[in-house]
CSV table of C-alpha atoms in Angstrom, one decimal:
chain,number,residue,atom,x,y,z
V,1,MET,CA,22.6,-13.3,10.9
V,2,ASP,CA,24.7,-10.2,10.9
V,3,VAL,CA,23.5,-7.5,12.8
V,4,MET,CA,23.4,-5.2,9.7
V,5,GLU,CA,21.1,-7.5,8.0
V,6,GLU,CA,18.8,-8.0,11.0
V,7,LEU,CA,18.1,-4.3,10.6
V,8,ARG,CA,17.1,-4.2,7.1
V,9,PRO,CA,13.5,-5.3,7.5
V,10,LEU,CA,12.9,-2.5,9.9
V,11,LEU,CA,14.7,0.2,7.6
V,12,LEU,CA,12.8,-1.0,4.6
V,13,SER,CA,9.4,-1.0,6.3
V,14,ILE,CA,10.2,2.7,7.4
V,15,ALA,CA,11.3,3.8,4.1
V,16,TYR,CA,8.4,2.1,2.2
V,17,ARG,CA,5.8,3.7,4.5
V,18,MET,CA,7.4,7.0,4.0
V,19,LEU,CA,7.7,6.8,0.2
V,20,GLY,CA,5.1,4.3,-1.1
V,21,THR,CA,7.5,2.8,-3.5
V,22,PHE,CA,9.7,-0.2,-3.1
V,23,GLY,CA,12.7,1.0,-5.4
V,24,ASP,CA,12.9,4.2,-3.7
V,25,ALA,CA,12.8,2.5,-0.2
V,26,GLU,CA,15.6,0.1,-1.3
V,27,ASP,CA,17.6,3.0,-2.7
V,28,VAL,CA,17.4,4.8,0.6
V,29,VAL,CA,18.3,1.9,2.9
V,30,GLN,CA,21.3,1.3,0.4
V,31,GLU,CA,22.4,4.7,0.7
V,32,ALA,CA,22.2,4.5,4.6
V,33,TYR,CA,24.3,1.5,4.8
V,34,LEU,CA,27.1,3.2,2.5
V,35,ARG,CA,26.9,6.2,4.9
V,36,LEU,CA,27.3,3.8,7.8
V,37,HIS,CA,30.4,2.2,6.3
V,38,ARG,CA,32.1,6.0,5.9
V,39,GLU,CA,31.6,6.4,9.8
V,40,PRO,CA,33.5,3.6,11.7
V,41,ALA,CA,33.0,5.5,15.0
V,42,VAL,CA,29.2,4.8,15.1
V,43,THR,CA,28.4,3.2,18.5
V,44,SER,CA,24.7,2.3,17.8
V,45,PRO,CA,24.2,1.1,14.2
V,46,LYS,CA,20.6,1.1,14.7
V,47,SER,CA,20.2,4.6,15.7
V,48,PHE,CA,22.5,5.9,13.0
V,49,LEU,CA,20.6,3.7,10.1
V,50,THR,CA,17.2,4.6,11.5
V,51,THR,CA,18.1,8.3,11.4
V,52,VAL,CA,19.8,8.4,8.1
V,53,THR,CA,16.8,6.5,6.3
V,54,THR,CA,14.1,8.7,7.8
V,55,ARG,CA,16.4,11.8,6.9
V,56,LEU,CA,16.8,10.7,3.4
V,57,ALA,CA,13.2,9.4,3.0
V,58,ILE,CA,12.0,12.9,4.0
V,59,ASP,CA,14.2,14.6,1.4
V,60,GLN,CA,13.3,12.0,-1.3
V,61,LEU,CA,9.5,12.6,-0.5
V,62,ARG,CA,9.9,16.3,-1.0
V,63,SER,CA,11.5,15.6,-4.6
V,64,ALA,CA,8.8,13.0,-5.2
V,65,ARG,CA,6.0,15.2,-4.4
V,66,ARG,CA,7.2,17.7,-7.0
V,67,GLN,CA,7.2,14.9,-9.7
V,68,ARG,CA,3.9,13.5,-8.6
V,69,GLU,CA,2.4,17.0,-9.5
V,70,GLN,CA,3.2,15.9,-13.2
V,71,TYR,CA,1.9,12.3,-13.0
V,72,PHE,CA,-0.8,11.4,-15.2
V,73,GLY,CA,-4.1,10.6,-13.4
V,74,PRO,CA,-4.0,9.8,-9.8
V,75,TRP,CA,-1.0,8.6,-8.0
V,76,LEU,CA,-1.3,5.5,-5.8
V,77,PRO,CA,1.6,3.7,-3.8
V,78,GLU,CA,2.9,0.6,-4.8
V,79,PRO,CA,0.8,-2.2,-3.3
V,80,ALA,CA,2.4,-4.1,-0.4
V,81,VAL,CA,0.7,-7.5,-1.4
V,82,ASP,CA,1.2,-9.7,1.7
V,83,GLU,CA,1.8,-13.0,-0.3
V,84,TYR,CA,4.9,-11.1,-2.1
V,85,VAL,CA,6.3,-8.9,0.6
V,86,ASP,CA,6.8,-9.0,4.3
V,87,LEU,CA,7.0,-5.6,6.0
V,88,ALA,CA,4.5,-5.8,8.8
V,89,ASP,CA,7.1,-6.9,11.4
V,90,ARG,CA,4.2,-8.0,13.7
V,91,ALA,CA,0.4,-8.2,13.1
V,92,ALA,CA,-0.1,-5.1,14.7
V,93,LEU,CA,1.6,-3.0,12.1
V,94,SER,CA,-0.2,-4.7,9.1
V,95,ASP,CA,-3.0,-2.1,8.8
V,96,SER,CA,-0.4,0.6,8.1
V,97,LEU,CA,0.6,-1.1,4.8
V,98,SER,CA,-2.8,-1.1,3.5
V,99,THR,CA,-3.3,1.1,0.4
V,100,ALA,CA,-5.9,3.1,2.0
V,101,PHE,CA,-3.9,4.1,5.1
V,102,LEU,CA,-0.9,5.0,2.7
V,103,VAL,CA,-3.0,7.2,0.6
V,104,LEU,CA,-4.3,9.1,3.7
V,105,LEU,CA,-0.7,9.5,4.7
V,106,GLU,CA,-0.1,11.5,1.6
V,107,ARG,CA,-2.1,14.4,3.0
V,108,LEU,CA,0.7,14.7,5.6
V,109,SER,CA,3.9,16.8,5.2
V,110,PRO,CA,7.2,14.8,5.1
V,111,ASP,CA,8.1,15.9,8.7
V,112,GLN,CA,4.5,15.0,9.9
V,113,ARG,CA,4.5,11.7,8.1
V,114,ALA,CA,7.9,10.7,9.6
V,115,VAL,CA,6.8,11.6,13.2
V,116,PHE,CA,3.5,10.0,12.9
V,117,LEU,CA,4.6,6.7,11.4
V,118,LEU,CA,7.8,6.4,13.8
V,119,GLY,CA,5.7,7.4,16.8
V,120,ASP,CA,2.3,6.1,16.3
V,121,VAL,CA,3.3,3.0,14.2
V,122,PHE,CA,6.9,1.9,15.2
V,123,GLY,CA,6.5,3.1,19.0
V,124,TYR,CA,9.6,5.6,19.0
V,125,SER,CA,9.3,8.1,22.0
V,126,TYR,CA,9.4,12.0,21.6
V,127,ASP,CA,12.9,12.0,22.6
V,128,GLU,CA,13.8,9.3,20.1
V,129,LEU,CA,12.1,11.4,17.4
V,130,SER,CA,13.8,14.3,18.4
V,131,ALA,CA,17.3,12.8,17.8
V,132,ILE,CA,16.2,11.2,14.5
V,133,LEU,CA,14.8,14.4,13.0
V,134,GLY,CA,16.9,17.0,14.7
V,135,LYS,CA,14.1,18.9,16.4
V,136,THR,CA,13.0,19.7,19.8
V,137,PRO,CA,10.7,17.0,21.6
V,138,ALA,CA,8.2,19.9,21.8
V,139,ASN,CA,8.3,20.3,18.0
V,140,CYS,CA,8.0,16.8,17.3
V,141,ARG,CA,4.9,16.7,19.7
V,142,GLN,CA,3.3,19.4,17.6
V,143,LEU,CA,4.1,17.7,14.2
V,144,ALA,CA,2.4,14.5,15.8
V,145,VAL,CA,-0.5,16.5,16.9
V,146,ARG,CA,-1.1,17.9,13.7
V,147,ALA,CA,-0.7,14.8,11.7
V,148,ARG,CA,-3.3,12.9,13.9
V,149,ARG,CA,-5.7,15.7,13.5
V,150,ARG,CA,-5.4,15.6,9.7
V,151,ILE,CA,-5.8,11.9,9.4
V,152,ALA,CA,-8.5,11.4,12.5
V,153,ASP,CA,-11.6,11.9,10.4
V,154,ASN,CA,-10.5,9.8,7.4
V,155,ARG,CA,-8.7,6.8,8.8
V,156,PRO,CA,-10.0,3.7,7.4
V,157,ARG,CA,-12.0,1.5,9.7
V,158,PHE,CA,-11.1,-2.0,9.3
V,159,ASP,CA,-14.1,-3.4,11.4
V,160,PRO,CA,-15.1,-6.7,10.0
V,161,SER,CA,-13.0,-9.8,10.7
V,162,PRO,CA,-10.6,-11.0,8.0
V,163,HIS,CA,-12.9,-13.9,7.3
V,164,GLU,CA,-15.9,-11.5,6.9
V,165,ARG,CA,-13.8,-9.4,4.5
V,166,ASP,CA,-12.6,-12.2,2.4
V,167,GLU,CA,-16.1,-13.7,2.2
V,168,LEU,CA,-17.5,-10.3,1.2
V,169,LEU,CA,-15.0,-10.0,-1.6
V,170,ARG,CA,-15.8,-13.5,-2.8
V,171,ARG,CA,-19.5,-12.3,-3.1
V,172,PHE,CA,-18.2,-9.2,-5.0
V,173,VAL,CA,-16.3,-11.5,-7.6
V,174,ALA,CA,-19.2,-13.8,-8.0
V,175,ALA,CA,-21.7,-11.0,-8.8
V,176,ALA,CA,-19.2,-9.2,-10.9
V,177,GLU,CA,-18.6,-12.5,-13.0
V,178,ASP,CA,-22.4,-13.0,-13.2
V,179,GLY,CA,-23.0,-9.6,-14.3
V,180,ASP,CA,-25.4,-9.1,-11.2
V,181,LEU,CA,-25.5,-5.3,-11.5
V,182,ASP,CA,-28.2,-5.1,-8.3
V,183,GLY,CA,-26.1,-7.6,-6.4
V,184,LEU,CA,-23.0,-5.8,-7.0
V,185,VAL,CA,-24.5,-2.3,-6.1
V,186,ALA,CA,-25.7,-3.7,-2.9
V,187,LEU,CA,-22.2,-4.8,-1.9
V,188,LEU,CA,-20.9,-1.3,-2.3
V,189,THR,CA,-21.4,2.0,-0.1
V,190,PRO,CA,-23.5,4.5,-2.0
V,191,ASP,CA,-20.6,6.9,-2.0
V,192,ALA,CA,-18.1,4.2,-2.8
V,193,THR,CA,-15.0,5.3,-4.9
V,194,PHE,CA,-13.0,3.7,-7.4
V,195,THR,CA,-9.5,5.4,-8.1
V,196,GLY,CA,-7.1,3.7,-10.8
V,197,ASP,CA,-3.4,4.4,-11.2
V,198,GLY,CA,-2.3,3.7,-14.6
V,199,GLY,CA,0.2,6.2,-15.1
V,200,GLY,CA,-0.8,7.0,-18.6
V,201,LYS,CA,-0.4,3.3,-19.4
V,202,GLY,CA,-3.9,2.3,-18.6
V,203,GLY,CA,-6.7,2.8,-16.0
V,204,PHE,CA,-8.9,5.8,-15.6
V,205,PRO,CA,-7.8,9.5,-15.4
V,206,ARG,CA,-10.1,10.4,-12.6
V,207,PRO,CA,-11.9,8.5,-9.8
V,208,ILE,CA,-15.0,7.1,-10.3
V,209,HIS,CA,-17.7,7.8,-7.8
V,210,GLY,CA,-21.1,6.0,-6.7
V,211,ALA,CA,-22.1,2.4,-6.3
V,212,LEU,CA,-23.9,2.4,-9.5
V,213,ASN,CA,-21.1,3.9,-11.6
V,214,ILE,CA,-18.6,1.6,-10.0
V,215,ALA,CA,-20.7,-1.5,-10.4
V,216,ARG,CA,-20.9,-1.0,-14.1
V,217,LEU,CA,-17.3,-0.3,-14.3
V,218,VAL,CA,-16.3,-3.6,-12.4
V,219,ILE,CA,-18.8,-5.8,-14.5
V,220,GLY,CA,-17.3,-4.4,-17.6
V,221,SER,CA,-13.8,-5.1,-16.5
V,222,PHE,CA,-14.5,-8.7,-15.2
V,223,GLY,CA,-15.7,-9.3,-18.9
V,224,LYS,CA,-11.8,-9.8,-19.6
V,225,PHE,CA,-11.5,-12.4,-16.7
V,226,THR,CA,-11.8,-15.8,-16.2
V,227,ALA,CA,-13.4,-17.3,-12.9
V,228,PRO,CA,-10.9,-17.4,-10.0
V,229,GLU,CA,-10.7,-20.7,-8.4
V,230,ALA,CA,-8.9,-18.7,-5.5
V,231,ALA,CA,-12.3,-16.8,-4.9
V,232,GLY,CA,-14.3,-20.0,-4.6
V,233,ARG,CA,-15.2,-21.0,-8.0
V,234,PRO,CA,-15.3,-24.6,-9.1
V,235,PRO,CA,-11.9,-25.8,-10.3
V,236,GLY,CA,-11.6,-26.1,-14.0
V,237,PHE,CA,-14.5,-23.5,-14.6
V,238,LYS,CA,-13.8,-22.2,-18.4
V,239,GLY,CA,-14.4,-18.2,-18.5
V,240,LEU,CA,-14.6,-16.3,-21.5
V,241,GLY,CA,-11.7,-13.9,-20.8
V,242,THR,CA,-8.0,-14.1,-21.2
V,243,LEU,CA,-7.1,-12.9,-17.6
V,244,THR,CA,-7.7,-14.5,-14.3
V,245,VAL,CA,-8.5,-13.0,-11.0
V,246,GLU,CA,-7.3,-14.3,-7.5
V,247,ILE,CA,-7.8,-13.0,-3.8
V,248,VAL,CA,-4.8,-11.8,-2.1
V,249,HIS,CA,-4.1,-9.3,0.6
V,250,VAL,CA,-2.5,-5.7,0.9
V,251,GLY,CA,-1.7,-4.8,4.5
V,252,GLY,CA,-4.0,-7.6,5.8
V,253,GLN,CA,-6.8,-6.2,3.8
V,254,PRO,CA,-8.5,-8.1,1.0
V,255,ALA,CA,-7.4,-7.5,-2.6
V,256,LEU,CA,-7.8,-9.2,-6.1
V,257,ARG,CA,-4.5,-9.9,-8.4
V,258,VAL,CA,-5.3,-9.8,-12.0
V,259,HIS,CA,-3.1,-12.0,-14.0
V,260,ASP,CA,-2.6,-13.2,-17.5
V,261,ARG,CA,-2.1,-17.2,-18.8
V,262,THR,CA,1.7,-16.5,-18.2
V,263,ASP,CA,0.9,-15.5,-14.5
V,264,ARG,CA,2.0,-12.1,-15.1
V,265,THR,CA,0.5,-9.6,-12.8
V,266,ILE,CA,-1.8,-6.9,-14.7
V,267,ALA,CA,-3.5,-5.4,-11.9
V,268,ILE,CA,-3.8,-5.2,-8.2
V,269,TRP,CA,-7.1,-3.9,-6.8
V,270,SER,CA,-6.9,-3.2,-3.1
V,271,PHE,CA,-10.5,-2.9,-1.3
V,272,THR,CA,-11.5,-0.9,1.9
V,273,ILE,CA,-14.5,-2.7,3.5
V,274,VAL,CA,-16.7,-0.7,6.2
V,275,ASP,CA,-19.8,-1.9,7.8
V,276,SER,CA,-19.9,-5.1,5.6
V,277,ARG,CA,-19.7,-3.2,2.3
V,278,VAL,CA,-17.1,-2.0,0.0
V,279,SER,CA,-16.2,1.7,0.4
V,280,THR,CA,-13.2,2.3,-1.7
V,281,ILE,CA,-11.2,0.4,-4.5
V,282,HIS,CA,-7.7,1.3,-5.5
V,283,GLY,CA,-6.7,-0.2,-8.6
V,284,ILE,CA,-3.1,-0.2,-9.9
V,285,VAL,CA,-2.5,-1.1,-13.6
V,286,ASN,CA,0.7,0.9,-14.1
V,287,PRO,CA,3.2,-2.0,-14.8
V,288,ASP,CA,6.0,0.0,-13.3
V,289,LYS,CA,4.4,-0.5,-10.0
V,290,LEU,CA,3.7,-4.1,-10.4
V,291,THR,CA,7.5,-5.4,-10.9
V,292,HIS,CA,7.6,-6.7,-7.4
V,293,VAL,CA,4.6,-8.7,-7.7
V,294,GLN,CA,5.5,-10.6,-10.8
V,295,PRO,CA,6.2,-14.5,-10.4
V,296,SER,CA,9.8,-14.1,-11.8
V,297,ARG,CA,10.6,-12.1,-8.7
V,298,HIS,CA,9.0,-14.5,-6.5
V,299,PRO,CA,9.4,-18.3,-7.9
V,300,ASP,CA,8.0,-19.9,-4.6
V,301,HIS,CA,4.5,-18.0,-5.3
V,302,GLU,CA,1.8,-20.3,-6.5
V,303,SER,CA,-1.2,-18.7,-7.9
């Protein structure tokens, strides 16, 4: 494989984690390659491309934040569904692709986000960060300290094992399908939050708070769904709705993919599970943020 292509997954991993959108990440990486071709004297393509990708992503993020102020309702990153995209690089980095983690990164300034991701997630040294960002190592260290301080108290704790998380989500789906309000409330933390991103094309304009309110919302939504075989229901089960739900994963964390009879993805719900209960649900229904999880983009995917 050409060395340029070998670097592409790393560059996309950095750009996506910086920007939270795949289209913008691909544009940034493509621009970095174009700039490399205009610099024939480059001795280290990896260093050059990483630097350009990071700086372009910082500039793009500053612009995007101004645009997001005009966004209708909550803005969430496009979901990095594991079954459709592979940006983890290695298992240790998978959690940094979870929706909850990327939402938390939105609290950081663009420079803080770059330093935190490159240093704490990808393992770059302060000297390397200094060269990439054009700042002194001391400045990079200050940015890292501030970033860690801002997210320390709110960083999601993914303590249950993957099997336990998936099993809890199956119980959650079963309770929702059965209309078991008390059972669903018991699976949610009292202060649970449901945040929906519809971009004015669906969803909810404000987050929903509290286990009871969320349980009612979920049961109402599941009235449109058929029972998911992927969630452990009997094959051939006939539901009343026109949509189907299946368990997938976003950054290694459990999620639900809702799709219609043509297998078109309608929504991705990402879950954060803490102390064996659901604490947060991030639901994306904005179709502009689901183009990368459509079957036409991934013909090998089987629902």
